[in-house]
Short mmCIF file of C-alpha atoms in Angstrom, two decimals:
data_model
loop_
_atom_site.label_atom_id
_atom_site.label_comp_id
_atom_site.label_asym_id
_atom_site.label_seq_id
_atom_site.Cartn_x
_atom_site.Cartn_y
_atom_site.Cartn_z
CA UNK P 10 -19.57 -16.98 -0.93
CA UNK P 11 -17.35 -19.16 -3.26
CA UNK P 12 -14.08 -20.08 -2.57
CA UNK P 13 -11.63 -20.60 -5.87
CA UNK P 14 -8.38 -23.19 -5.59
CA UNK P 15 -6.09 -21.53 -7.81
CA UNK P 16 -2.83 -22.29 -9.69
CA UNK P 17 -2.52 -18.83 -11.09
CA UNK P 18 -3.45 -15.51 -11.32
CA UNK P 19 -2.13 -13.49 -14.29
CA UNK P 20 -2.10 -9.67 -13.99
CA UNK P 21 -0.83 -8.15 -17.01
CA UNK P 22 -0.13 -4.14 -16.61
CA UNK P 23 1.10 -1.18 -18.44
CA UNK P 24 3.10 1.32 -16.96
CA UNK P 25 4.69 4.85 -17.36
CA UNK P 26 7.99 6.59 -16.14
CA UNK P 27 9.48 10.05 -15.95
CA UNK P 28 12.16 11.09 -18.16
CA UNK P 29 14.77 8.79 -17.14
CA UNK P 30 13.10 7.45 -14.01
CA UNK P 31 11.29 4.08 -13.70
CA UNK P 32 8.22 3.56 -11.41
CA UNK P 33 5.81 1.30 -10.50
CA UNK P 34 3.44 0.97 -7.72
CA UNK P 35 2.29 -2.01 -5.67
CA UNK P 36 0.42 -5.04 -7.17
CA UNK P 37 -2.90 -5.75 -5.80
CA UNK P 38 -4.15 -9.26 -5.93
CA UNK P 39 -7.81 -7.40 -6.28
CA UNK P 40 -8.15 -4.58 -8.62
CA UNK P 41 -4.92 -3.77 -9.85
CA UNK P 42 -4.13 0.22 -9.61
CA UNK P 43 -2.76 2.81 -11.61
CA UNK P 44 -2.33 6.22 -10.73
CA UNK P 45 -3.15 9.50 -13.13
CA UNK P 46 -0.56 11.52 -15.17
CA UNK P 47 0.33 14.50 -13.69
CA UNK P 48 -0.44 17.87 -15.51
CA UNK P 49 2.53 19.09 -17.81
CA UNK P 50 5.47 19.41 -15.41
CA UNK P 51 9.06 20.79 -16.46
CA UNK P 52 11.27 17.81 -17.33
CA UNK P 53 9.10 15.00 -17.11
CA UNK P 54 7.30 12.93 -19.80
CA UNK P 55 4.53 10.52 -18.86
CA UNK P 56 3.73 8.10 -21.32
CA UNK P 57 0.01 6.72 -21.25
CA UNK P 58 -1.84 3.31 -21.29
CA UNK P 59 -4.84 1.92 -23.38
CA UNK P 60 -8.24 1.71 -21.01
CA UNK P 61 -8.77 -0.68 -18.46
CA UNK P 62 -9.52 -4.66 -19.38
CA UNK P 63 -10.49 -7.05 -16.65
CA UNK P 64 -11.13 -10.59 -17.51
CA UNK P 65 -11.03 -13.36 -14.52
CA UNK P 66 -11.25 -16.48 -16.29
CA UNK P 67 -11.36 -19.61 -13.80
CA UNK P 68 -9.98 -23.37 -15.30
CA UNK P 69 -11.35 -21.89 -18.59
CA UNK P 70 -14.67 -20.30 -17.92
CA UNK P 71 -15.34 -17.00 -17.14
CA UNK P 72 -16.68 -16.08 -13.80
CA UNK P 73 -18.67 -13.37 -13.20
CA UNK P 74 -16.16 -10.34 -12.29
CA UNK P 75 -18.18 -9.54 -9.11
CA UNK P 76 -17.73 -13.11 -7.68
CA UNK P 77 -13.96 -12.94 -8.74
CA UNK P 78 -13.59 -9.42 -6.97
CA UNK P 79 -15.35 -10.78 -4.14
CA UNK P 80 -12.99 -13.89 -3.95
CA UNK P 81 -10.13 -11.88 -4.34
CA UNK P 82 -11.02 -9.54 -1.91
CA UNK P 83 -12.21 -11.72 1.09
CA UNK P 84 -9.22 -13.88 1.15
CA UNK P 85 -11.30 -17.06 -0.02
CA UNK P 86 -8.57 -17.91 -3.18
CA UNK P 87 -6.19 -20.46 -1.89
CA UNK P 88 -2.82 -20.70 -3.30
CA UNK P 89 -1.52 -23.86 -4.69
CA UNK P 90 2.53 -24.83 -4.30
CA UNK P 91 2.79 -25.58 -7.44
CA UNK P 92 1.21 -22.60 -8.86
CA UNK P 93 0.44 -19.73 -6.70
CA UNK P 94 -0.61 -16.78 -7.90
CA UNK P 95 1.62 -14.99 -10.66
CA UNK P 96 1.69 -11.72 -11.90
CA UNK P 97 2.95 -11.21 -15.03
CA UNK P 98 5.99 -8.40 -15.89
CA UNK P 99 4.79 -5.39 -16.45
CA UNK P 100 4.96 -3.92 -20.29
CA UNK P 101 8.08 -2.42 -21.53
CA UNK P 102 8.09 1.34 -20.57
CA UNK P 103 9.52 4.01 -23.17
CA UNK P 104 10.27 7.82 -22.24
CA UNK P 105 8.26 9.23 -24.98
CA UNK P 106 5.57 11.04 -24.39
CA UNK P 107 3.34 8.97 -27.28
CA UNK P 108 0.65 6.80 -26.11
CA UNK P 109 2.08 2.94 -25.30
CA UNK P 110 -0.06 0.58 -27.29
CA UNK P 111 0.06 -2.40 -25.19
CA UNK P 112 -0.96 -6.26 -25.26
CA UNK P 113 -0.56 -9.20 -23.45
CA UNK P 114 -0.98 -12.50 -23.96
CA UNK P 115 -1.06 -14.77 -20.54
CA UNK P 116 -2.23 -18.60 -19.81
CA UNK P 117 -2.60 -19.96 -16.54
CA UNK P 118 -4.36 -23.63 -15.74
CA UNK P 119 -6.74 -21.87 -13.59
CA UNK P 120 -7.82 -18.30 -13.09
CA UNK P 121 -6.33 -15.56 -15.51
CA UNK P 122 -6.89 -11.30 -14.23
CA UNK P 123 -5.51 -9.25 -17.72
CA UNK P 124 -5.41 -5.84 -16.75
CA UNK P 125 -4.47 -2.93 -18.72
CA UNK P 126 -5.39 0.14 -17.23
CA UNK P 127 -6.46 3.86 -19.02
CA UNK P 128 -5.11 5.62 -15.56
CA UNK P 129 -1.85 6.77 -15.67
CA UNK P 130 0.69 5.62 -13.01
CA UNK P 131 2.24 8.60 -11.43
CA UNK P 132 5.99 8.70 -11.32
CA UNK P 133 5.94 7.94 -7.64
CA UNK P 134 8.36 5.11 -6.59
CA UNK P 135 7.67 2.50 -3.85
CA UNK P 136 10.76 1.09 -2.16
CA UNK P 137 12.66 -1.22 -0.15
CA UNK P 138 15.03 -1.80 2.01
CA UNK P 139 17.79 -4.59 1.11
CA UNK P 140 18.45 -6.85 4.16
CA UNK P 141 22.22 -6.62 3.69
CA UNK P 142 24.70 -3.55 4.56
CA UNK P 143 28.30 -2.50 3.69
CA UNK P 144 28.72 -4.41 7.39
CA UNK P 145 29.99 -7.74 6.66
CA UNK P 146 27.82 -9.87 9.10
CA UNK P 147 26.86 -13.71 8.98
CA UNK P 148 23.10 -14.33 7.66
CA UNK P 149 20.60 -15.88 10.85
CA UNK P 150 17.91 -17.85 10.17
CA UNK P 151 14.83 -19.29 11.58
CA UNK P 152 13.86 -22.01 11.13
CA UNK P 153 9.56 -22.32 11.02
CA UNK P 154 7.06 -25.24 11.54
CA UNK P 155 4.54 -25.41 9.17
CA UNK P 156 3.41 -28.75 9.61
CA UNK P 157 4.83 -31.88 11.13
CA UNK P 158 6.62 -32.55 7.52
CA UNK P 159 8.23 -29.37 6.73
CA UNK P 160 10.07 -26.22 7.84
CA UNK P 161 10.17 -22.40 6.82
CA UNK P 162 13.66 -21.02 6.88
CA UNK P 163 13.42 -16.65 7.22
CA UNK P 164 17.27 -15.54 6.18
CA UNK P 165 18.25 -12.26 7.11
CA UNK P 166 21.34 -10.37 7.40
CA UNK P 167 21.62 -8.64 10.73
CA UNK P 168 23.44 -5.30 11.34
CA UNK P 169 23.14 -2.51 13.58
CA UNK P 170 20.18 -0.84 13.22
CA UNK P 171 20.05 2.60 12.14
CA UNK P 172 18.56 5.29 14.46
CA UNK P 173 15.21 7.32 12.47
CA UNK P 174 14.20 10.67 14.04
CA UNK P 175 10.68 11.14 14.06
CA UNK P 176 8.79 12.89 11.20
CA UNK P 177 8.85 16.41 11.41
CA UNK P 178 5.75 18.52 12.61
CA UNK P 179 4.80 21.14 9.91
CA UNK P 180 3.47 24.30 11.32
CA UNK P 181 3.83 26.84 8.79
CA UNK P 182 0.49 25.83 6.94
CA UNK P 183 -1.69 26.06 9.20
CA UNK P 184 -2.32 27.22 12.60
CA UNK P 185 -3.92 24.18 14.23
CA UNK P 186 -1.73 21.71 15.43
CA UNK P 187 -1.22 17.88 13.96
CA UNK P 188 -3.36 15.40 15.69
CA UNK P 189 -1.86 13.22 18.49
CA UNK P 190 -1.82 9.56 17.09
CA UNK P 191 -3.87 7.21 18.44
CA UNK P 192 -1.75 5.10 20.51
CA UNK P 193 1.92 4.90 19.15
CA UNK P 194 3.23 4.49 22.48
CA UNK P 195 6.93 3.55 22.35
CA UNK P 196 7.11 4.27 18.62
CA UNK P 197 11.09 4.74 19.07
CA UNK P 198 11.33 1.80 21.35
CA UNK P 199 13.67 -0.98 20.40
CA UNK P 200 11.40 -4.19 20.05
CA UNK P 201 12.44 -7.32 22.42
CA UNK P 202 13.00 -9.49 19.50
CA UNK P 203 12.31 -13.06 20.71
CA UNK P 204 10.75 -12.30 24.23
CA UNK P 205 7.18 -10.97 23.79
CA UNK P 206 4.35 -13.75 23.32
CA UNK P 207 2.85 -13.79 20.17
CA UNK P 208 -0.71 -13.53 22.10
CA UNK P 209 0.64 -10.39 22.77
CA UNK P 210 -0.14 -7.14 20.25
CA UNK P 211 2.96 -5.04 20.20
CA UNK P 212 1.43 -1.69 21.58
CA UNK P 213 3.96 -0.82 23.56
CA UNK P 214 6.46 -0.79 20.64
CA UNK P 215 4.71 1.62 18.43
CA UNK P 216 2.20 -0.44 16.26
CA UNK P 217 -2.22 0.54 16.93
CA UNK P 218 -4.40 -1.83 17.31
CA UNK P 219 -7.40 -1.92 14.46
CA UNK P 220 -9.39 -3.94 16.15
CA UNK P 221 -12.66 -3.74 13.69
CA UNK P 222 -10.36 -5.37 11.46
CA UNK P 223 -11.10 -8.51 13.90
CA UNK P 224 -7.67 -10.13 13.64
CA UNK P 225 -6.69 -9.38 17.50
CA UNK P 226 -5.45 -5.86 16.47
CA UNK P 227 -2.97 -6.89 13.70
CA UNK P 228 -3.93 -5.38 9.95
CA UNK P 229 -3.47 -9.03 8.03
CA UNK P 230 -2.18 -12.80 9.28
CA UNK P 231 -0.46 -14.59 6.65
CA UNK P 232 0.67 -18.27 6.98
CA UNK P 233 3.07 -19.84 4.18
CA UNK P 234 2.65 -23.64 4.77
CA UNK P 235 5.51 -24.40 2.07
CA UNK P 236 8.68 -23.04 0.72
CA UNK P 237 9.93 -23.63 -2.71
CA UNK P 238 13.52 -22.00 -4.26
CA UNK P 239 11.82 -19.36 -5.35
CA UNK P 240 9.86 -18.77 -2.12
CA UNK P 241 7.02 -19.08 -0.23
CA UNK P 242 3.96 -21.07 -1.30
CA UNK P 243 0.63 -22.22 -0.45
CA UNK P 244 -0.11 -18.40 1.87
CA UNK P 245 -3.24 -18.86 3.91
CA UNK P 246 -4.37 -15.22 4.76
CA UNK P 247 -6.75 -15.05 7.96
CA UNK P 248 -9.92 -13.79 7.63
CA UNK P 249 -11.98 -11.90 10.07
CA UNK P 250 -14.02 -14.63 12.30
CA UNK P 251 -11.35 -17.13 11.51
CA UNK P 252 -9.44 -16.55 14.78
CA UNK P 253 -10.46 -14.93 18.03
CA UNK P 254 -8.87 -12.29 20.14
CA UNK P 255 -5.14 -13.26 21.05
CA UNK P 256 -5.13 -16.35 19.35
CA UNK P 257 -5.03 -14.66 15.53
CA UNK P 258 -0.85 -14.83 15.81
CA UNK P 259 -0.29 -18.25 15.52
CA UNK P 260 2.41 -20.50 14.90
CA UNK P 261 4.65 -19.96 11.80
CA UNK P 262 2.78 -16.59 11.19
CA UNK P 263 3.44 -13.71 9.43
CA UNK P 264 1.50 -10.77 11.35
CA UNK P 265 1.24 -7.18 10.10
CA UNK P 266 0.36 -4.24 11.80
CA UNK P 267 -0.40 -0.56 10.91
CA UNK P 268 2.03 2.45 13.11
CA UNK P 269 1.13 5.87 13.58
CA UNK P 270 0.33 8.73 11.10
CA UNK P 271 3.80 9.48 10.34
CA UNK P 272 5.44 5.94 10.65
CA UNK P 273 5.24 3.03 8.71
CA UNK P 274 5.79 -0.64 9.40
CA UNK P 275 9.30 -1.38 9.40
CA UNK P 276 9.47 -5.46 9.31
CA UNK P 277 9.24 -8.18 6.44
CA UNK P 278 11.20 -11.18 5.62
CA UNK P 279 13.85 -11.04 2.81
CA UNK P 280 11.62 -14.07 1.38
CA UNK P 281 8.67 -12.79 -0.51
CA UNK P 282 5.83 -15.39 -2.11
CA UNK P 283 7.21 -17.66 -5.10
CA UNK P 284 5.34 -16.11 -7.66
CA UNK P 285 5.18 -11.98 -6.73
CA UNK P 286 3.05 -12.07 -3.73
CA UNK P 287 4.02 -9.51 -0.97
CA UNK P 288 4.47 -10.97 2.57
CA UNK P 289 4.82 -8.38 5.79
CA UNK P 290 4.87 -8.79 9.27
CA UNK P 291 6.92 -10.14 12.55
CA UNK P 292 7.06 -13.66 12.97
CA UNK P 293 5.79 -16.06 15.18
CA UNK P 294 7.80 -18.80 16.21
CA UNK P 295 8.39 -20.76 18.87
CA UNK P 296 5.58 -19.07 20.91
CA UNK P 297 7.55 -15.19 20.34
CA UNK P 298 7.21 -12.66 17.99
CA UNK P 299 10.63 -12.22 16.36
CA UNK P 300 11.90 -9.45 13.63
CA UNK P 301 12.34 -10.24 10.44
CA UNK P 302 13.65 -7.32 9.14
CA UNK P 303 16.43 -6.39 12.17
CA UNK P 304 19.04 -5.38 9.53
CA UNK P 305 16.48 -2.00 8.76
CA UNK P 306 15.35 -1.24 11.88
CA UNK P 307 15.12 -2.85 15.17
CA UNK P 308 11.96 -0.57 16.34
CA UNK P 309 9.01 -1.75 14.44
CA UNK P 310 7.49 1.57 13.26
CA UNK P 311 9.75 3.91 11.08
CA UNK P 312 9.48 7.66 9.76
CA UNK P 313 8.64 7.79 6.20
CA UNK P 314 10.26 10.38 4.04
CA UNK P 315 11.43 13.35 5.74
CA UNK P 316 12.55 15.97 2.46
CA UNK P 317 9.87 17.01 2.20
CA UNK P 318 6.67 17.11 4.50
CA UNK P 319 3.57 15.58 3.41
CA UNK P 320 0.33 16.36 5.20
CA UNK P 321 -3.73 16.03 5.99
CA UNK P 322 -5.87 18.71 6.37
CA UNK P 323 -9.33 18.60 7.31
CA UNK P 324 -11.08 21.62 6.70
CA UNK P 325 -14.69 19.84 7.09
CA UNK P 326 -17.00 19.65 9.84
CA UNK P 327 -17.01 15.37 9.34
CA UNK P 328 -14.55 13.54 10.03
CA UNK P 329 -13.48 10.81 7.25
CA UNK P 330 -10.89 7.69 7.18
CA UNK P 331 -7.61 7.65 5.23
CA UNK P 332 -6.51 4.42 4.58
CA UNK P 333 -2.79 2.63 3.53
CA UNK P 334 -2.77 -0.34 2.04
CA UNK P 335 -1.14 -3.19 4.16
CA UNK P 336 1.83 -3.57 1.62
CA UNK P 337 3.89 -5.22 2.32
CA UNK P 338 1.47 -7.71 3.36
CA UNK P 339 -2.21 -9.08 2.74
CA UNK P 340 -2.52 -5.33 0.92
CA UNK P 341 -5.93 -4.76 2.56
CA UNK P 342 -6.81 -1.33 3.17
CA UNK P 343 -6.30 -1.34 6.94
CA UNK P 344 -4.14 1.14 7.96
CA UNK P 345 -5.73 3.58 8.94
CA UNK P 346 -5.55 7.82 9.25
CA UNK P 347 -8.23 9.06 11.06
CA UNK P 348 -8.98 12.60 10.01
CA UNK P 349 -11.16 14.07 12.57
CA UNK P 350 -12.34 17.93 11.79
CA UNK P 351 -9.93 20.44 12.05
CA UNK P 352 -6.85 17.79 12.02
CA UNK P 353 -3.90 18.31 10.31
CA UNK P 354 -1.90 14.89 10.44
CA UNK P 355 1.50 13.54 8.25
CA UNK P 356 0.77 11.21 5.46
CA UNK P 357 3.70 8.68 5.57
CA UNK P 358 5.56 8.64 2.38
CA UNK P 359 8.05 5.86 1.40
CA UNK P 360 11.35 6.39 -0.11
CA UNK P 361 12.11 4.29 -3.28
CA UNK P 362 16.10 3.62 -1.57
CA UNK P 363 14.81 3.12 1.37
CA UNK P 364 12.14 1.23 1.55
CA UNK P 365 10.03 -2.22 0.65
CA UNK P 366 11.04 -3.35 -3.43
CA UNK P 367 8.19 -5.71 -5.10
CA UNK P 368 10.85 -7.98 -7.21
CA UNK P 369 13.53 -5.29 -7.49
CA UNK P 370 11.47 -2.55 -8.42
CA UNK P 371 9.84 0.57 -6.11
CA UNK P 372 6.89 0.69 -4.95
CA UNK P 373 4.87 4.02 -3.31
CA UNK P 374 2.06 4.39 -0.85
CA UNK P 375 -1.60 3.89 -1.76
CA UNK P 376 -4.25 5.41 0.35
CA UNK P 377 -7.74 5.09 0.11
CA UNK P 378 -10.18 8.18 0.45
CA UNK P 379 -13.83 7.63 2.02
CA UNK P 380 -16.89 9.94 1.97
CA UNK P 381 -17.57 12.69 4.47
CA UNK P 382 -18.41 11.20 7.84
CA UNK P 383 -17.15 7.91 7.54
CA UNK P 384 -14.93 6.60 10.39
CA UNK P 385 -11.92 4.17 10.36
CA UNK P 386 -13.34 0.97 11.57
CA UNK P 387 -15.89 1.34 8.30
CA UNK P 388 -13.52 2.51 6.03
CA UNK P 389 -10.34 1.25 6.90
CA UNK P 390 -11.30 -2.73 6.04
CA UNK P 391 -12.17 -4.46 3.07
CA UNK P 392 -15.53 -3.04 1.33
CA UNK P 393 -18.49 -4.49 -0.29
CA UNK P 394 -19.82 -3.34 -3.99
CA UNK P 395 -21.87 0.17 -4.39
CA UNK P 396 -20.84 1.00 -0.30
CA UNK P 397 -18.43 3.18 -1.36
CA UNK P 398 -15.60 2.15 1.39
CA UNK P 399 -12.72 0.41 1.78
CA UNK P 400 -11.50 -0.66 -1.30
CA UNK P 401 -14.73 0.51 -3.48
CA UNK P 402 -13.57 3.90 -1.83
CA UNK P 403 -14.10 6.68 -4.81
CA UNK P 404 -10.68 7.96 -4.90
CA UNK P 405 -6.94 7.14 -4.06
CA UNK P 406 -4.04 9.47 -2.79
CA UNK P 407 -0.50 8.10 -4.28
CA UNK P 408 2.89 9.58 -2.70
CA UNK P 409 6.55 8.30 -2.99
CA UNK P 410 9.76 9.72 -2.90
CA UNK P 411 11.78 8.83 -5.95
CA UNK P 412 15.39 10.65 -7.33
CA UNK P 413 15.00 13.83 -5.09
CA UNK P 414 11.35 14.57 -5.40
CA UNK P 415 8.08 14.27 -3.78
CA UNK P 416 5.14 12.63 -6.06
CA UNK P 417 1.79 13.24 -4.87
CA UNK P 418 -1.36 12.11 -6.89
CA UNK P 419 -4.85 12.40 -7.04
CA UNK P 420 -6.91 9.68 -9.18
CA UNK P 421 -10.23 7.93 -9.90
CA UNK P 422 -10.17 4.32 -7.75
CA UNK P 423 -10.77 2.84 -11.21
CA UNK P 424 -11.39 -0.12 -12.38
CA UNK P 425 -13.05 -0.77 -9.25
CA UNK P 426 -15.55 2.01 -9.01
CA UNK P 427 -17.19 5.05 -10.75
CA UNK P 428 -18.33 6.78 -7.64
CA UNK P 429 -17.14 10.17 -6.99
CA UNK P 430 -15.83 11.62 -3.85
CA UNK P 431 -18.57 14.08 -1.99
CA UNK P 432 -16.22 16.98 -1.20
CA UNK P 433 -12.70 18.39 -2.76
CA UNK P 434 -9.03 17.57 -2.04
CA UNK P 435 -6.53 20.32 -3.36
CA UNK P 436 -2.75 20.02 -2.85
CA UNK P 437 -1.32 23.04 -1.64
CA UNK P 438 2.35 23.53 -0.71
CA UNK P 439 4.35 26.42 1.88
CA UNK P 440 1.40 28.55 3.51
CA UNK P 441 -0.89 27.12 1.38
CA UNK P 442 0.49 28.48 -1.94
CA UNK P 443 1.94 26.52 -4.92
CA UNK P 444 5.81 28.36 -4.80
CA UNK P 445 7.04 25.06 -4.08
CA UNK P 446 5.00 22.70 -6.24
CA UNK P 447 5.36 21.89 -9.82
CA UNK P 448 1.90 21.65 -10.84
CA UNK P 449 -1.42 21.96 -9.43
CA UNK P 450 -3.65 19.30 -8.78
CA UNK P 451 -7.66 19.51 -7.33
CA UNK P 452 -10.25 17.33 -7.39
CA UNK P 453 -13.71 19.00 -7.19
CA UNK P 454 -17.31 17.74 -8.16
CA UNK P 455 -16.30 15.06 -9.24
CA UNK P 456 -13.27 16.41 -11.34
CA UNK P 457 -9.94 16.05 -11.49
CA UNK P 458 -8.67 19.28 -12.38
CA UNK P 459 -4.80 20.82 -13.28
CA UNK P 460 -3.10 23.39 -15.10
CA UNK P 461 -2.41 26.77 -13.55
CA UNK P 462 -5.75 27.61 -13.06
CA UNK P 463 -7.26 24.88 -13.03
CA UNK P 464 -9.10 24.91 -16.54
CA UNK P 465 -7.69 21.04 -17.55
CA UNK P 466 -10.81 18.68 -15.88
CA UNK P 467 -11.60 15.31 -16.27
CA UNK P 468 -13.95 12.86 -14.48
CA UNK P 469 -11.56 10.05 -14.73
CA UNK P 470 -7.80 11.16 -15.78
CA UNK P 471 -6.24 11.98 -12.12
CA UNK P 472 -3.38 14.92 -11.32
CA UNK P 473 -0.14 15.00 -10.13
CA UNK P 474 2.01 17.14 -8.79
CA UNK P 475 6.07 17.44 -7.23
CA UNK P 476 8.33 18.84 -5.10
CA UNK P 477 11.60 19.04 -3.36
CA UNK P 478 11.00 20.43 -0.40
CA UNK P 479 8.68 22.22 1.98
CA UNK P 480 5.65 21.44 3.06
CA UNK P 481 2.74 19.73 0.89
CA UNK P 482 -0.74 19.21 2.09
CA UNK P 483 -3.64 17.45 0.39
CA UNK P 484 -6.49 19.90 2.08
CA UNK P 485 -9.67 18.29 2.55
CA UNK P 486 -12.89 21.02 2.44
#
């Protein structure tokens, strides 16, 4: 395995928005993902992007793009303070619907990703959550040890938090009833900010323990060992077998977690990574976890998007993983859905005013799909080429919540793979009819199929579809 010391990592992008409504989804720091266009839907225009381009060039040679996925993937790039990694702005979007010719030209002194990708990013927004409120209320902040020579400081603005009902239970689709979650004890629970040990995985608060993930039950471990002005530098994310049991939290660590189908981690710090890195987590320090998000919630898991009702239904006799990406975070695919047969189970769906921002701008959820039969601890984790799981999963689910609509997408996890999924996903909305969707979207042997009855297919262009209430299901069979 090699490990790269990097002072850079350039990821140049093209995007798309709906008519007069901007989105963008989550930056990976492996393959970087675009969801499809949806079909033809009244009142929005989708502009599209020129195929995908990945070049990893590394202090001015280029390096295989297997051993560059593979570095990027395991963790084994280590970030340098006076470079980091940096992503570069994404292209100018237009609200036309002619094609975007795009181009980038990006240097770094040490590893360079260009990325332009042919899949179309849906127009579902990922969000966040400013730290401040109309409240007036002094900033806190904490200070953390790195190392004997320097200190972290975590600035947040604390107000009350605000009180989230728990996502609603649809039960007009279908007759079975949603799974229990696994754990998710005391989702609703105020956290004891300050008092719990940090050898101690939050259980009892809400968060599940993914224990294949082999990080002591937390989803990703990041530890900034410097701060510049315009953030955190030099991250260190853990890597399974680097750490043991209840010693994985350590000392001036960020430590994420997944929550409950339904819920969705609720804490970062207002200070991201210096150069567009995503950081996610509570905070060791002094020995305790603390909050570093208190002024959105002070539970740790929250509901996702509650307009409209967005669900998992699996019609199969196998059971398969759905997984989140850890965002924001190490954005591993480790949170995990576990869709046993017959289930029927929300699919969390951020809010682009209410949740995590990447740099000002909204960000969605991204969930991986794996074959037939495969369970969470082998799916929900970080993959190896031609297994098919994890992040070389065949296909991706994308769902935000952006200017009073629903976006839900189906689309090819390209660049990173050509496999196809072995069985079909169709969204369906209110008792399993389309009266509340705009659109149809299906994928089925290996097609990606919309229009009203289904007659535009394509093996690598992915679907969309919205909606404004209801229920919406993604119906596995």
């Amino acid at each position: 395995m090699k490990s790269f010391s990097i002072a850079g990592v350039i990821i140049a992008t093209a995007g798309v928005v709906a008519s007069a409504q901007p989105h963008r989804h989550h930056h990976h720091q492996h393959a970087q993902k675009r969801a499809p266009a949806p079909a033809p839907v009244p009142d929005v225009v989708i502009d599209e992007v020129p195929e995908t381009v990945v070049v990893c060039d590394f202090m001015g040679k280029l390096i295989p793009y297997d051993e560059c996925q593979e570095a990027l993937s395991n963790g084994t790039f280590v970030t340098s303070a006076d470079g980091m990694v940096q992503m570069a702005s994404p292209s100018s979007l237009s609200t036309s619907s002619s094609i975007v010719s795009t181009s980038s030209s990006t240097a770094s002194t040490s590893i360079s990703i260009a990325v332009a990708s042919s899949i179309i990013a849906p127009p579902v927004v990922q969000a966040k959550i400013a730290l401040t409120t109309s409240a007036s209320v002094a900033p806190t902040s904490i200070a953390v040890p790195t190392h004997p020579t320097s200190t972290i400081q975590v600035t947040s603005s604390v107000a009350p938090a605000p009180v989230h009902s728990s996502p609603p239970v649809a039960a007009a689709l279908f007759t079975a009833a949603p799974a229990p979650a696994s754990n998710g004890n005391g989702v609703n629970s105020p956290f004891p900010d300050g008092q719990l040990s940090c050898s101690t995985f939050p259980s009892a608060y809400g968060p599940i323990e993914v224990d294949w993930v082999g990080l002591g039950g937390w989803t990703g471990i990041q530890n900034p060992r410097s701060q510049l002005a315009a953030g955190f530098a030099d991250i260190e994310t853990a890597t399974s077998g680097t750490c043991s049991g209840n010693n994985c939290c350590a000392e001036g660590n960020f430590c994420s977690y997944a929550c409950p189908p339904g819920y969705q981690k609720s804490q970062w710090p207002t200070m991201q990574g210096a150069t567009g890195q995503s950081i996610g987590g509570l905070l060791c320090q002094g020995g305790k976890l603390h909050l570093t998000n208190p002024g959105l919630s002070n539970t740790l898991c929250i509901p996702g998007a509650q307009q409209v009702n967005v669900m998992v239904k699996n019609t199969m006799n196998q059971q398969t993983a759905v997984c989140r990406t850890d965002y924001p975070g190490t954005e591993g695919e480790t949170v995990p859905l576990n869709a046993q047969p017959g289930s029927y189970q929300n699919l969390t769906m951020p809010t682009s005013d209410g949740y995590y921002q990447w740099q000002g701008k909204g960000t969605s959820a991204q969930y991986y799909v794996n074959p037939a039969g495969t369970s969470v601890s082998a799916g929900c984790q970080w993959g190896s080429p031609n297994s098919n799981l994890g992040n070389y999963a065949p296909l991706n689910l994308g769902v935000g919540w952006s200017n009073g609509m629903a976006w839900l997408s189906i689309f090819q996890n390209a660049p990173t793979t050509n496999a196809k999924l072995d069985f079909t996903i169709e969204i369906v909305g209110n008792n399993g009819g389309f009266s509340n969707l705009n659109g149809k979207c299906k994928y089925t042997n290996g097609q990606y199929c919309s229009g009203n009855n289904y007659e535009n297919c394509s093996p690598t262009t992915g679907c969309t579809v919205s909606a404004n209430s209801g229920v919406v299901s993604y119906v596995f069979s």
